[in-house]
Every structure is written in structure tokens, then in C-alpha cells.
Amino acid sequence: MSDTETESDIDPLGPNVRQTAAELATGDRTETLLQTDGLVKQFGGFTATDDVDFSVAEGELRCLIGPNGAGKSTLLNLITGTYEASDGSIYYNGHDITDLEPHERVSRGISMKFQVPSVYGDLSVRENVRLPVQQFADGEERRRLVAEAIGAAGLTGYEDVEAGQLSHGQQQQLEIGMAAALEPDLLLLDEPVAGLDVGEREAIAERIRRLNEEKGIAFIVIEHDTDFVASIAEEVTVLHNGEVFREGAIAEIESDPEVQRIYLGGES
Amino acid sequence: MARNSANGEANRSLPGRLRSRFEGPNTIGESRGFWGGFAAAVAALAVYPAFGDSSQLSLFMVLALLGLSLSVVWGYSGVLSFGQVVFFGIGAYTFGVVSINFATPGGITAAVVAGIVGGGLSAAILGYFMFYGGVRDVYVTIITLVSTIVLHTFMAQTAGSEWAIGEAALGGFNGMPDIPLLTLGVGGLSYQFIYNPFPMRVIGIGAFEISPFYYLVLVLLVGTYLALRALVNSDYGRVMVAVREDEDRTEMFGYNVTRVKFVVFTLGGALAGLSGVLYAARNVYIDPTVFSLLFATLPVIWVSIGGRKSLLGAVVATLAIEYLRISMAGELALVLLGTLLLVTILVLPSGLVPWLHEQIVATRLGPGEAGGADTPDAPSEVSD
Amino acid sequence: MVNGINLALQFLDSFAFIVLAAAGLAIIFGIMGVINLAHGEFILIGAYTATLAVTQLGLPLVVAMLVGGLVTGLFGILTERVIISGAWPNYVSQRTLGRDIIEPLYDRLADSMVATFGLSLILTQGARIRFGNSIDQIATPFGAISYGEFSYSSYRIVLAGVSIGLLLVTYYLFTRTDFGMRARATIQDKQTAQAMGVNTDRMYMLTFGIGSSLAGLTGALFAPVISMQPTLGDQFLVEAFVAVVVGGPSVVLGTALSGGVLGAILATFSNLYGTFIGRIALLVAALIALRFLPNGITGFIDQLRKRRQESD
Amino acid sequence: MLELDDVSAAYDTTPILRDVDLSVEEGEIVGVMGKNGVGKTTLLKTVMGLLESSEGTIRYDGVDVTHASADERARAGIGYIPQGRDVFPKLTVEQNIKMGETIRSDSDETLYDQIYDYFPVLEERASQEAGTLSGGQQQMLAIGRALVSNPDLLLLDEPSEGIQPSIVDQISQDMQTINADLGTTILFVEQNLGVIREMADRCYAMERGTVVDELGPSTIADEDAIAEYLAV
Amino acid sequence: SAGEGGTSTDTASSTDTLKIGVLEDQSGNFALVGDPKAKASMLAIEEINANGGIDGKQIETFQRDPQSDNQRYQELTRTAINEENVDALWAGYSSATREAIRPIIDRNEQLYFYTTQYEGGVCDEFTFAVGPTARQQLGIVLPYLVEEFGPDIYTIAADYNFGQLSADWVKVLANENDANVLGEEFIPLSESSFGSTINRIQEADPDFVMSMLVGANHTSFYEQKASAGLDIPIGTSTAMAQGYEHRRLDPPAMANIYAGVNYMEEVPTESNTGDGGFVDRYFEMYPDAPYLNEEAETNYFSTYMYKKAVEQAGTTEQPEVIDALESGIELGTEEAPEAPEGETIRLDGATHHVDHHMWIMRADEEHNIEAVENRQIPETFLSETAGCNLPENPEQTQYTPVDYYEEAE
Ligand SMILES: Nc1ncnc2c1ncn2[C@@H]1O[C@H](COP(=O)(O)OP(=O)(O)OP(=O)(O)O)[C@@H](O)[C@H]1O
Ligand SMILES: Nc1ncnc2c1ncn2[C@@H]1O[C@H](COP(=O)(O)OP(=O)(O)OP(=O)(O)O)[C@@H](O)[C@H]1O
Ligand SMILES: NC(N)=O
Ligand SMILES: [Mg+2]
Ligand SMILES: [Mg+2]
């Protein structure tokens, strides 16, 4: 965020009347950043998340795993406001954000990458990335941040390519790049490495760790690739049938026979 | 091929910096050649009255403002409004009603403002009703279409003497024929723009009369075009384009998509209102045909044919299509016009002007290079 | 005093008019995503064909009407091949220029509007050039029924019956048959449908043809009661668009329901306050419906159903 | 069963595939691997006929199908599971599966039970609109839908993407069962090393639009060797 | 060439041709009525040219189709005056069109002929409204129907100035003939469903209906009322003579409809239906034309009036031609076939209107047309009631019945 920004020249569109993640990173990390309280989402007669109490601390990197259909994506969509909760509340930084519009939540520092890549297909990679960046950076700084974000997404050289022409994996990379470019306090990633090759997986794991450590961004990452999960997180939450099923250190969870039965399968 | 993203703007010349406000990935034409051509075209329009029927051209330019209003709303923000003529017509009728009731220079000037505000306000109301009510996509198109039809039906039956606002009878299908002549200013400091030919004598061309209205419209059109170019290449313009491309995604970047649509829609309404004011002023007349289905379809046609994502396209196509519509004569005129529209949209899906631009760029760069940078000396990163 | 029978008959009349006006458009717009501004001219083709089949060829009325629907359906298929999908021009250009010259209009909402607007100009003026400013009209069959001081055209009641019949057939076709499923799959995802062995070209063609023939049939059915002139299709457009959109995503059911709701409003207000108020009421009702049920009536019903399940 | 001879393909004017040679024998399970963007999906689309090859010939079952349309190839027995779970979002789960069934006249009712056996959730959600399934459920549906047509050659584009580990294992096993029981030939693209090792008899490696190597069973068994093809 | 507002005396008068502008609807809602108008103008022009032109000058034409769109009319009127420099202009079917272009006409001091039957009252120094007015048309048919069927009237009329003012005239004439108007309904030009209108007529149960419906959409009324079994006499100033519904609709939809007109193809004068008469000449020139309507005849005879005036003035200068017209041109039955042998019609210089010979034409069950009554009816509203005298007192007004008759309120 440009340090010249004052209250008056804040883009009425943009968010960012907030502390930066970097600022937070230097501060106390133990405070709860996000907290859900009895969160319920129903679709028709079907309950996708059932009374979920879930929390993430500032600067924490948490993975969310669980069987297909467990309600992981639903939970993230509730946090971003894409879905309206049927019941329960969401607190963020101590404020009740349950009834806020999605864009209002983003401006408080929550950012998300969708499970299915949804980049702006007809716009160039640069235009895609500039959109989040322009909210808080101008001129030379903006240019630098855009270039940086593209570089970090591994798409240097593709600046003028229309995003719709990137391969599936490249679009995933771009998505993460865009979500991270917002410099959020909490970044939600829904299956960030699905479809990526091994090299890219490692690059993204590295990227997430760096953002977390250097900028203090908190993460909720959904991923089915357990190796990947193990490489970035210490703590995981297992969701099952819409409920929190287990929570704990990754090694513990991996060896939990119940988790193996419902999720991991195979040889333990 | 000076790609000056690296050396930034610090060392750009002043005209370069000025130009950069009007340039960016959202508009075509950034080369020196383009701006030269643009200046030449404006100059040609300025001297045109010496040679041709400027009265008709002024009509087309008035309509081009209407075309631009749709280009911003739809082409750049993705809201396909079938109702630009609603705001156009409300602007025109408001101008008529106010100016008939206050037929002094000051009153007529206020009527112009009232017309623009009327267009903007009606768009704001309809926009609020739709966007804050969660209406999206094709439903917006149809609501605006239905609004057009409602007004058409309504205005067409205001023939009875009970339908009058002060001195001004709405007149139903007859329209309002008694609109005062457009005069801007107050009291002694005013100038009449309509039916006030300005005698000119130019050596080499001879004596002729020019219409001040024509120049008023020309200035407004060029000014509006440049202002909109600046808008769509600004940060706000980038957000408009993002909304067009994917509303949900844009919301997830923290933009208030609903408000962007609302604001742009209102702006488009005001611009359509201005166009309507000028239309009523030029014709000294307004009738409900401006709300007819045919007239409502025209802006969509101009903008599609010209190139939806091109402001210049909207202007060029409006002028061209309206010229054809008036001048084609004979039994086959409508058949030919229909064929022309049909073939153009099928063969040039991105529109006439973007296509022409591609051709020009391709020939200038020569084969092989065409795929590279869009135009010479285009800054690849334009921002403030 | 409101006469109940009058109101009921006018309702049937409005219902039939709205449903028939909308049916063809509902398929072409609702299922295929093409805004067909030549919808009115498809109706014109049906009306003229049926009328000329009676007056020139001496065919019996019912046969002539079916011919009207059929001819319009064939014309629709031609339109789809040449303009909407560009398949035929592209076939030729592939062999001469080695590339496609036309990008299909599917999913290009506004472009489809421009193209079909062009087509409508051509058709209206073409009809004018070929047949003049009007053609001789056929008489309305079946006479009138009387009740008290009033009487009403029996044919208008028959129209209501026919409109319900057509709705049922179309509904069955698109929701209960393999054809309907494939057609819908094609429109949702052409490539995947192809990979599932669906000849998507044929689906587009047939669906468009069916929509067109419904429009043609509408023209044929109304041929006896409206003025036979080249712009006759315009009178159907407003109701058609409004009904389709108010109906919402379930095309056929939506058309039926919006025909019912809008027809009731139109009939009641016309009956009480005159034609003009009736029309304004219809349009305002449509605006309000779209604002508060942005997904149309069937979208709303869907939502209600889900709510109910939730509270169970 | 499938033979590609010097096949090239392009999106509009952007060439992607260059001179691809590849063959799959009847009853084989063949993998294709390579980094993001090398053209794996493009390859499968070209085999399916969703993208017309600009050069070269494709033979299926001994017949030249280079110019056959996708639906013709589908009816000739090629099944395809696209990347990114292209289910028909507005059709119900059941109708989606039925779409697969209508491809061929010789499809067999018992396949339904088998599919519901593999993916019980599809039976539970038979009347739900497919677009509202979770990501993984959609992937299962895409697989089920392709299987129900009982294809002779099945093209799979990253079948394990987004699927929970236990089911990934199960899918690899099921594919092998299908291959063994019904004789279905399989050509699949994968990023998941486990799946490749588990399933593939042979494997092609792609780079920048063309096949650069062919890996036999012994190489596939070697974890490091595979990783080399996929890593940076 | 750009400035608008100057007078256009700068015409082709010095050359040996003169130019007439003809703007009539050949497409859109009024095409059915407008097309014969254009054709009849051409017939007159061709005849005049074949006979040596006007004062030796051949007539050139500027002809365009304004597509029933008033905005387009304005544009084409401007072109005709400013670019084409026409010496006289014929333009427009509907009264709304006339009112849309009259300001342009007046500003440019352009000689203009409006040739449609209309509501009356236009007192304008540059406009010659030579069609019959409501007072002339309704004035012949309404008293007859009151006499034949009784005093209770129900009015249906197109919802624009023509319909509104014509309905006012029905009230005035009802009052003058001791009849009463039970109800009136104004119908938007775009309407084509008449179910509720028919019901309301049945509910009011009048002795006859006065219909001033206009345009293609309104034609549907007649078939719809017939099929609904509404079988009641109808008086009209618009049906049959303009849009020849009795030819287009299957009998007996138009049975018992009485049109008050100055002309329709069936008017039984020798110069009209006789050998080599007007009808013959028209269909010889336009073998495929469907019908020769009321307005067409007005275009035809007014072209001859113009010819006479130019010859009398000895110039095409418009002020002089207008003076000549105001001297009171008379035409015999050869050029104005509406009048029976031996009679003439006369252009009244004071009002720029014509004292027409009016007919009541009735359609029977087979749609055969018979003339039930005919007589000359002079224009009286402007000359007697409103006191319009243009040569003395040039003005550009339209007078309406509300200003003079209480019952028209
Ligand atoms: N709009 C909806 N209507 C009905 N059911 C829905 C809807 N959206 C989601 N569901 C159901 O809710 C459940 C949870 O879905 P969700 O997408 O959250 O799963 P997930 O944990 O992200 O699974 P995956 O790992 O497969 O992505 C699934 O069973 C899904 O079918
Ligand atoms: N529709 C398209 N138009 C133009 N280029 C495309 C299109 N789709 C893909 N490409 C380009 O083709 C190349 C190959 O894409 P493809 O999808 O086949 O890659 P892939 O090997 O399947 O990658 P991934 O593992 O990421 O799925 C990529 O560079 C991509 O940018
Ligand atoms: N004069 C008329 N019919 O408008
Ligand atoms: Mg998910
Ligand atoms: Mg791929």
C-alpha cells in the first residue's frame, strides 16, 4: 500500500482502510483473525455445512481437508460472502461480518481463489493482475507490484497473452497471483495446485510459505494432495458431512484410522 | 518499437503524458498516426459545412452521443441496455416541457440542464431498481426494453388535452411541435444556436452560411469522446471492464460491482439525456417514435456494428448507418440495409472499427510482425 | 358492472395470445440463447402462408395452418444453417478460402439481435415487394357464442385450447424425450455433448426449426383475426418478450405461467379500464415481476420449493 | 487401436501440436505426462475430434478418422472425460449419465449398477442439478457418464484432479478392472505420479507440443525417472 | 447550403422544368393508404408531362418513402426544401405527420398540399389542406344514420389528434342532430386486439357506432367484431375509402358500414368508373395496384389545381402561385372525378380548403358498395365559425371545435 495514501484520496471503489498484513506481521500473532460460530448452510433439503465452529489465528496457515462433498468449498464461500449463511455467524477481526457484502469483506482483508479458475479470459495477464493492484498502488510502485505478481505466478513473458488462452495450470497460477496481489490478511485458496505439474506444485508451496512468513498473511488452503498439505501446514482441519471431524497436527491426523477410512484410504 | 514501460513516464514529453490519459488497452488507436488522423477528421468535420449538408450531419452527430452512451454502458461495463432511448426520450421531453414553459434564454438553458438531469435521474432510478434488486444479465436487457415499451405506449396516448404540463401539451402520437429555439445563456448574454445561420465568406470557397448548432454538437461530440476515452482508460474504466468480463470475480477483488453498474448506468443515462436534448432542440419537435422498438434497437445496432468495445466504433457506425438510413431510396432500400447489417455482424463479429484497426496495424507492421506489439510507440503500461 | 363471463373469455383470449406469441421465441431465446428479432416475421411467414394456402390453393383451413407452421419451420432451419450457425456459408468458405467466415451467433446475444434485426427488415420489405401492402384475408371460422347482451367469437376460445395443447406437446418434447435432453445438453456445452456422441449441428437445427414452426403456427392461427400486412408480426413482439422473460428458466412451464398471470392482468384491466390501461398494467406488472423475481416465475417457484425443503 | 501419425493441430492460428506420433494397442492403458501447457489436453481433444488436426492422420480401429466429427467418433466408441469436469450443469445427475448412455445402442443396463457401485454419491444425488455438485462429485459424474457408454477407447484428462485420496486409489483400481473385464483401452493424462505408476502400462512424455519420449514399464516403476519428466 | 430558415425562393423557376416533392408512406403503419397517394400523384404528373407539362415545363419529382415515421418526415421535408428546392410539396397521410412538418414548411414558406381527409381547422398561409374535413365527412354520414337507426352513438377513434378531434366533431354533430354519444374510446395506434372494446360496445348498446380507426393495426377491428357477432351499423370517415377493407376482408365483415367520403374507387361518376375514366387510367399505369383510394384522388386533383395556379400565375415563384391558388381554383369532373357530371369542386381561397362533393357509401353483405346519398358540402368551420381568411389575415393556426362548441369539451 502506498504510504502517501490519505483518507481523502482513497478510491471510493477500493477497500484498504485497513492495516496491512505486513504491519500485522510484526505485531502479535496469536489473536484470532477469523471465527465461525455455528455456521449452517442448507441447499434445499441438504445440509452442506452443519454447525461449524472454526477459527484461524492471525498469520496462521491452516489446511482444510475432507472427502469430496464434505462442505469445504461451501465453508470458504460462506466466509467470502458468496453464499449467505442459513444460520450462525462469522467474525473477522472481532467484527461480525455475517451480513456484509462480499466486496466489503474483501476490503477488510479477505481474498479468495475460486476452485474453478475464473480469470478474465479476454484480458491480458497484465490487465488481470493490475486490477487488484491498482486499488492501493500508483505509478511506478504499481508497475513494480504488477511485474512482481506476474513473476511470482511464474508467468513472466506472458504479460500480453489473453488469460483465456493460458492452459489450465497456467490459469491456476494466475488466479493465485491475483488473489495474493491484493495483499490480504487472510487468503483463501480452494485447491490451488489441482492440475499443476510437480514443479509448479513446489513453486506454489514455496510461494504460500513465503507469503505467510514474510507478509504474515493467514491462509486457509483446501487441497486433496496430501503431500502438498504436509509441505505447507502444520495444523489441519478435517471436514466431514458438513461438520468439523478432526482438528490437529498433520502427522496425527494422517495416522488417524477414522480419517484414513473416510478420506485417505489405502495403506496407512 | 519503443516500449517504454521500463523507463516509465518521467521522461515522456508533455504531449506524450497528455496523450497517455487517453490511451490504454481499452481503446484502439494510440499511435502518432492515429492522433494525426483523428485531428484531420475533426478538421474535416469543421470545414464540412462549406461543402455538404451539415444539417443532416448534425443530426447524426447528435445520435452518435446516444451511441456513445450505450458503448460505455454496454461495451465497457457489460450492461446491455435496451433502454438508452428511454433516457434519450426523457431528456428530450423534459427539455421540451421546461423550455415551452420558460421560453426565455435562461429558461431554455435551464431546460438543457433539466434534460440532462432528467436522463441521468431516470437512469439512476431504473438502475437502482434493477442493480440493487439483484437483476442481472439478460434480465436487465429485458427490463430496459419493457421500460421503453411502457413509455412508448404511454406517450403515444397522451393526445388528449388533459395531458399537459403547464403550457406544454405532451401531444401523444402528434408529439410536441412548439419547442422554442435553442438559446444558451441568460438575459442579454445569450446566443441562439438554431435557425441562426452565421454568414461566412472564405476565399477560394465563396460565401455560405454555417449553423452554430452544428459546431455546438461537433464540440460536444469530440469533447465527450475524449472524456470517455480518458474514463475507460482510467482505473475506474479498468474496473468497468472487469465488471463486464466477470462480475463475481470483480466483487472478490473488493469492488462494489453493484455501485459501478449503477454509476455507469446513470452516467450513460445523462449522456443519452444530453443527446435527447440536442435532438429535440435540433428538430424543434419530439414525438413518441423515440421510444419505439425500432428506435430502441438502433443504438444496439450502431454499437454492435461499430465494435462494442470501441468508442470510436460507436461514433463511426452511428454516422454511417444513419446516413444510409436516410439516403437509401427505393423499394429495395430496407432490404439492402438489412442485408448490410446482417452480413457485417456475421463477417466482422468484433465490429467494423476494430477490424479496420487490425487491418491498418497489419499492413503497417507488415506480415510476420502483426502479432507483436499492437502499435508502435504504444506504452505497454499506461497508468498515472 | 363486470360481467364474469366477459372477463373469463377475455382471460382465455389474452392467455392464448400471450402464450402463442411467446412459444416460438421461448424455445429460440430460452433454450438457444438467441434473441430473434425476426420472431415477428416468422409469425408473418406463417400467417401469409396459411392465408395464401386458403385463398390461392384452396386448401382447407386446418391444413393450411399446418402448412403455415411447416413452411416457417423449414425457413427457420434455413435461417439457422445460413445465418445463426453459419454452417452452410462456412462449408463453402472452408472449401474455397480454407477457413470459416462466420462465427456462430449462439451465445452472442446482441449480435444475434443485430443479425435477426437485419433479417426482419429484409423479410418485411420482401413481403411488401412481393405481396404488396396487404393480402386478402380469410374469414374467422366457427361463428360466435352469445350470452345475454354479449357475444364472443368461438374461434378465440378454440385458440385458447390450441395454445394449451401446444404447450403440453412442447413440454413433453423438451423434458421427457431423449431429443429434448440432447438438445438441452447441446446448448449447455456443445463440445462435451459432441463427445457424448450428440450430433450438435442437428440439435441446433432442429431446435431452431421447432421454435420457428411454433412461431409460424402462431401466425397461421391468428391469420383470420388480424390484419394481413407486412408488419403484422410487430404486434406480437412485446407480449412475446415479456412473457418469455417473466416465465424464467423453465421455458415451457414459464411461458404457460406467465401467460396465465399476465393474461389475467391484461384481461382484468382491459375489461375494467380499457385497452390502454390494460396494456400499461401488463407492462408494469412485467417490470415489477422482473424486479422482484429476477429469475422469472419458474425461478421463483424453484426457490420456494427449496425453501420449503429447508424448513422441513 | 489408435494411431497418430505426424499429427499437428492449432487453435485458430496458434499452432500447438507438432508432428505427434503415438499409438495405443487394443487393451492397453497408456499414460501421457508433461508439464502444464505442453499440449496434453490439446492432444486428447484432437483425438476426440473436438479440434481438427491441421496435418497428419488419425486412425482408430484401423479406420482413418482424421476428418470424422467428434460425435461420429463418440458413436464409434471413443469416450472422453474432459479436464475441468465439463458436466452439463443444468441437467440432473441422472440425465447427465443418461447422455452417456444414449451414445450407443449396445450400452448395457448393468453398467449403471457398476457406476453407482463405484460412486454411490451419484445414486444419492440422482435428481440434483449437476452444476451444484461439489468439485470432486462432478469429476466422479464425468467419469461415470463416460463409462456408461461402454466405450472401446476411453480418453481421460486428469481423472484424479480434485478427488479425495481414497477415491483416487479406487479410481486407478477401477480403471484397471474395467480394462481387464470389459477390455476397454485407456489413454489418460495425469499429473499424479501415484496414479501413473499404478495404472499405466506405457507412458508418453510431452514437451512443447510434441511427444519427446516413450517410457516402458521399467521406467514407470522408477519414481525418480518419472519425476524427472514432470519436474522443472 | 447549410443554414436553415432562409426562404427558398431560389427554386428551379428559371429552368424549363419544375420540381414537385412527393413524400408518402410506402411502408410502415400507413403504407396501405400512402402508397395509392404516391401512385396517383405520379399518374397526374405523368399525364401533365405527356400533355406538355405546366406552362411548357416538364415536372420533375423528388419522391421518398418516410416509412410512416414522423421524424423521418421532418428530415425528408428539410431535404426536399433545402437540398432539392421543390416548387411544391405533397407530404403525409396522418394529421400527426402534418403537424410535425408544418413548422418546417412555415419557416421555409414552402407551398404545401396536405391531401388526407382530416379533422379540419388548419388555417395556414402555406398549407392547402385539400382533403375533406370531419365536418364534411361526418356531416353527411352522421345525420343519415341518426335518421335511419336512432340517436344513440358510440364512438371509437384512434388515439391521436385526428381521432380526438374527430370524436369532438361527433359530439358537435350529435348535438346538432339531436343525437347523443353514449360513450367514446380512444385506441392507441399500436393496438390490434378489440375484445374488450367489442364488449363495451355491446354493453352500451348504441344504435350505431362511429368509427375513426386508423392504420393497419386498427383494421383488425372489423373482422374481430364480425366474428364476435357484433352486428351493428357503423358510420366512418376512415374505413373502406382508405384501406379498402371491403376488398381485403371476407364478407360480410364490412356489411352495414357507411363511409362518409368525397371519393372511393366505387364512386359512380362517369368520369370515374366510365370508359377511360380515372379508374381505368390509374390501373392502366399500375396494373398490379390493389385499390384507388380517397386520398389518391385528392393527390390527383390537387396536382391539377397546382397546374392551373402556376399557369394562372405565369411563374413557379411560390408567393405568386399561392396568390393564384387563393384566387379560387375550380376543377371539373374530368380532373376531380368525385363530382358528378356538370358539377365542379372549388378551392376556397380564404381557407385553403375545398368545397367537396360528399358521398355516403355503404357495403352490403357481399361487400358490394352502393352510394346511398351524395351532395356538395362546403367547408364551413373555418370560413363561418372560426373566420379564417388567409389572404387578408395570414396565419398558421389550427382551430379546434372545443374553442367554439360547448358540447365538444
Ligand atoms: N447449490 C447447491 N445446491 C445443492 N447442493 C449443493 C449446492 N452446492 C453444494 N451442494 C452440495 O453441498 C455439498 C458440499 O459441497 P462442497 O462444494 O462444499 O464440497 P467440497 O467439500 O468442496 O468437495 P470437493 O472436495 O469435492 O470440492 C455437496 O454434497 C454438494 O453436492
Ligand atoms: N483455446 C485456446 N486458444 C489458444 N491457445 C490455447 C487454447 N487452449 C490452450 N491453448 C494453449 O495451448 C497450449 C497447450 O494447452 P493444453 O491445454 O493442451 O495444455 P496441457 O498440457 O493440457 O496443460 P495442463 O497440464 O495445464 O492442463 C498452452 O500453451 C495454452 O496456452
Ligand atoms: N388525417 C388523419 N387520418 O390522420
Ligand atoms: Mg470443493
Ligand atoms: Mg490440460
Short mmCIF file of C-alpha atoms in Angstrom, two decimals, chain A residues 82-215:
data_model
loop_
_atom_site.label_atom_id
_atom_site.label_comp_id
_atom_site.label_asym_id
_atom_site.label_seq_id
_atom_site.Cartn_x
_atom_site.Cartn_y
_atom_site.Cartn_z
CA THR A 82 -20.57 -15.70 -1.92
CA TYR A 83 -23.13 -17.82 -0.09
CA GLU A 84 -25.49 -16.47 2.51
CA ALA A 85 -25.40 -18.44 5.74
CA SER A 86 -28.59 -20.25 6.69
CA ASP A 87 -27.65 -19.90 10.32
CA GLY A 88 -24.73 -18.94 12.53
CA SER A 89 -22.25 -16.07 12.40
CA ILE A 90 -18.83 -15.20 11.09
CA TYR A 91 -16.49 -12.92 12.99
CA TYR A 92 -13.49 -11.33 11.44
CA ASN A 93 -11.04 -9.25 13.42
CA GLY A 94 -13.63 -9.24 16.16
CA HIS A 95 -16.39 -7.84 13.98
CA ASP A 96 -19.49 -9.67 12.91
CA ILE A 97 -19.26 -9.83 9.11
CA THR A 98 -22.09 -12.30 8.58
CA ASP A 99 -24.27 -9.78 6.76
CA LEU A 100 -21.61 -7.94 4.78
CA GLU A 101 -21.49 -7.97 1.01
CA PRO A 102 -18.59 -9.92 -0.50
CA HIS A 103 -16.78 -6.80 -1.63
CA GLU A 104 -16.99 -5.36 1.85
CA ARG A 105 -15.35 -8.45 3.25
CA VAL A 106 -12.60 -8.22 0.67
CA SER A 107 -11.96 -4.65 1.64
CA ARG A 108 -11.49 -5.83 5.19
CA GLY A 109 -8.74 -8.09 4.02
CA ILE A 110 -10.21 -11.42 2.94
CA SER A 111 -9.27 -12.64 -0.50
CA MET A 112 -10.08 -15.86 -2.29
CA LYS A 113 -9.12 -18.03 -5.19
CA PHE A 114 -12.05 -19.99 -6.57
CA GLN A 115 -11.93 -23.72 -7.03
CA VAL A 116 -12.62 -23.40 -10.75
CA PRO A 117 -10.25 -20.84 -12.25
CA SER A 118 -12.13 -17.69 -13.22
CA VAL A 119 -9.62 -15.32 -14.68
CA TYR A 120 -10.74 -12.56 -17.06
CA GLY A 121 -10.40 -14.58 -20.22
CA ASP A 122 -10.43 -11.71 -22.70
CA LEU A 123 -7.99 -9.52 -20.82
CA SER A 124 -4.24 -9.81 -20.90
CA VAL A 125 -2.39 -11.30 -17.97
CA ARG A 126 -1.15 -7.84 -17.09
CA GLU A 127 -4.63 -6.34 -17.04
CA ASN A 128 -5.77 -9.22 -14.87
CA VAL A 129 -3.13 -8.56 -12.28
CA ARG A 130 -3.38 -4.81 -12.43
CA LEU A 131 -6.95 -4.90 -11.27
CA PRO A 132 -6.25 -5.93 -7.69
CA VAL A 133 -3.04 -3.93 -7.53
CA GLN A 134 -4.47 -0.60 -8.71
CA GLN A 135 -6.53 -0.34 -5.57
CA PHE A 136 -3.61 0.57 -3.44
CA ALA A 137 -0.67 1.41 -5.64
CA ASP A 138 0.06 4.09 -8.17
CA GLY A 139 2.57 4.88 -10.85
CA GLU A 140 5.97 3.36 -10.50
CA GLU A 141 5.02 1.29 -7.48
CA ARG A 142 2.03 -0.13 -9.24
CA ARG A 143 4.15 -1.15 -12.17
CA ARG A 144 6.61 -2.82 -9.89
CA LEU A 145 3.95 -4.71 -7.96
CA VAL A 146 2.27 -5.90 -11.13
CA ALA A 147 5.52 -7.17 -12.55
CA GLU A 148 6.34 -8.80 -9.26
CA ALA A 149 2.99 -10.54 -9.02
CA ILE A 150 3.31 -11.84 -12.56
CA GLY A 151 6.78 -13.05 -11.84
CA ALA A 152 5.74 -14.74 -8.64
CA ALA A 153 2.95 -16.50 -10.53
CA GLY A 154 5.55 -17.85 -12.93
CA LEU A 155 4.02 -16.05 -15.89
CA THR A 156 6.79 -13.66 -16.85
CA GLY A 157 6.80 -13.44 -20.63
CA TYR A 158 3.05 -14.00 -20.78
CA GLU A 159 2.10 -10.41 -19.84
CA ASP A 160 0.34 -9.66 -23.11
CA VAL A 161 -1.29 -13.05 -23.58
CA GLU A 162 -5.04 -13.20 -23.13
CA ALA A 163 -5.67 -15.10 -19.92
CA GLY A 164 -8.26 -17.31 -21.63
CA GLN A 165 -5.55 -18.78 -23.80
CA LEU A 166 -3.44 -20.00 -20.93
CA SER A 167 -3.50 -23.68 -20.14
CA HIS A 168 -5.49 -24.91 -17.20
CA GLY A 169 -2.48 -24.95 -14.94
CA GLN A 170 -1.33 -21.54 -16.02
CA GLN A 171 -4.74 -20.14 -15.20
CA GLN A 172 -4.46 -21.62 -11.70
CA GLN A 173 -1.16 -19.86 -11.24
CA LEU A 174 -2.59 -16.61 -12.42
CA GLU A 175 -5.52 -16.95 -10.05
CA ILE A 176 -3.31 -17.33 -7.07
CA GLY A 177 -1.17 -14.46 -8.25
CA MET A 178 -4.20 -12.21 -8.46
CA ALA A 179 -5.58 -13.19 -5.08
CA ALA A 180 -2.21 -12.67 -3.45
CA ALA A 181 -1.66 -9.37 -5.23
CA LEU A 182 -4.44 -7.91 -3.10
CA GLU A 183 -2.10 -8.30 -0.14
CA PRO A 184 -4.88 -9.63 2.03
CA ASP A 185 -4.69 -10.55 5.68
CA LEU A 186 -6.48 -13.78 5.03
CA LEU A 187 -6.14 -15.63 1.79
CA LEU A 188 -8.49 -18.49 0.96
CA LEU A 189 -7.26 -20.97 -1.61
CA ASP A 190 -9.56 -23.64 -2.95
CA GLU A 191 -7.44 -26.43 -4.40
CA PRO A 192 -4.60 -24.21 -5.54
CA VAL A 193 -2.50 -26.96 -7.07
CA ALA A 194 -5.12 -29.16 -8.65
CA GLY A 195 -3.93 -29.90 -12.14
CA LEU A 196 -0.49 -28.45 -11.66
CA ASP A 197 2.65 -30.30 -12.52
CA VAL A 198 5.08 -31.30 -9.82
CA GLY A 199 7.37 -28.37 -10.43
CA GLU A 200 4.57 -25.86 -10.16
CA ARG A 201 3.28 -27.51 -7.04
CA GLU A 202 6.56 -27.00 -5.36
CA ALA A 203 6.76 -23.44 -6.56
CA ILE A 204 3.34 -22.69 -5.17
CA ALA A 205 4.06 -24.36 -1.87
CA GLU A 206 7.13 -22.20 -1.61
CA ARG A 207 5.13 -19.13 -2.51
CA ILE A 208 2.49 -19.80 0.12
CA ARG A 209 5.11 -20.34 2.79
CA ARG A 210 6.86 -17.11 1.86
CA LEU A 211 3.70 -15.03 1.82
CA ASN A 212 2.82 -16.48 5.17
CA GLU A 213 6.17 -15.97 6.76
CA GLU A 214 7.25 -12.70 5.21
CA LYS A 215 3.99 -10.86 4.89
#
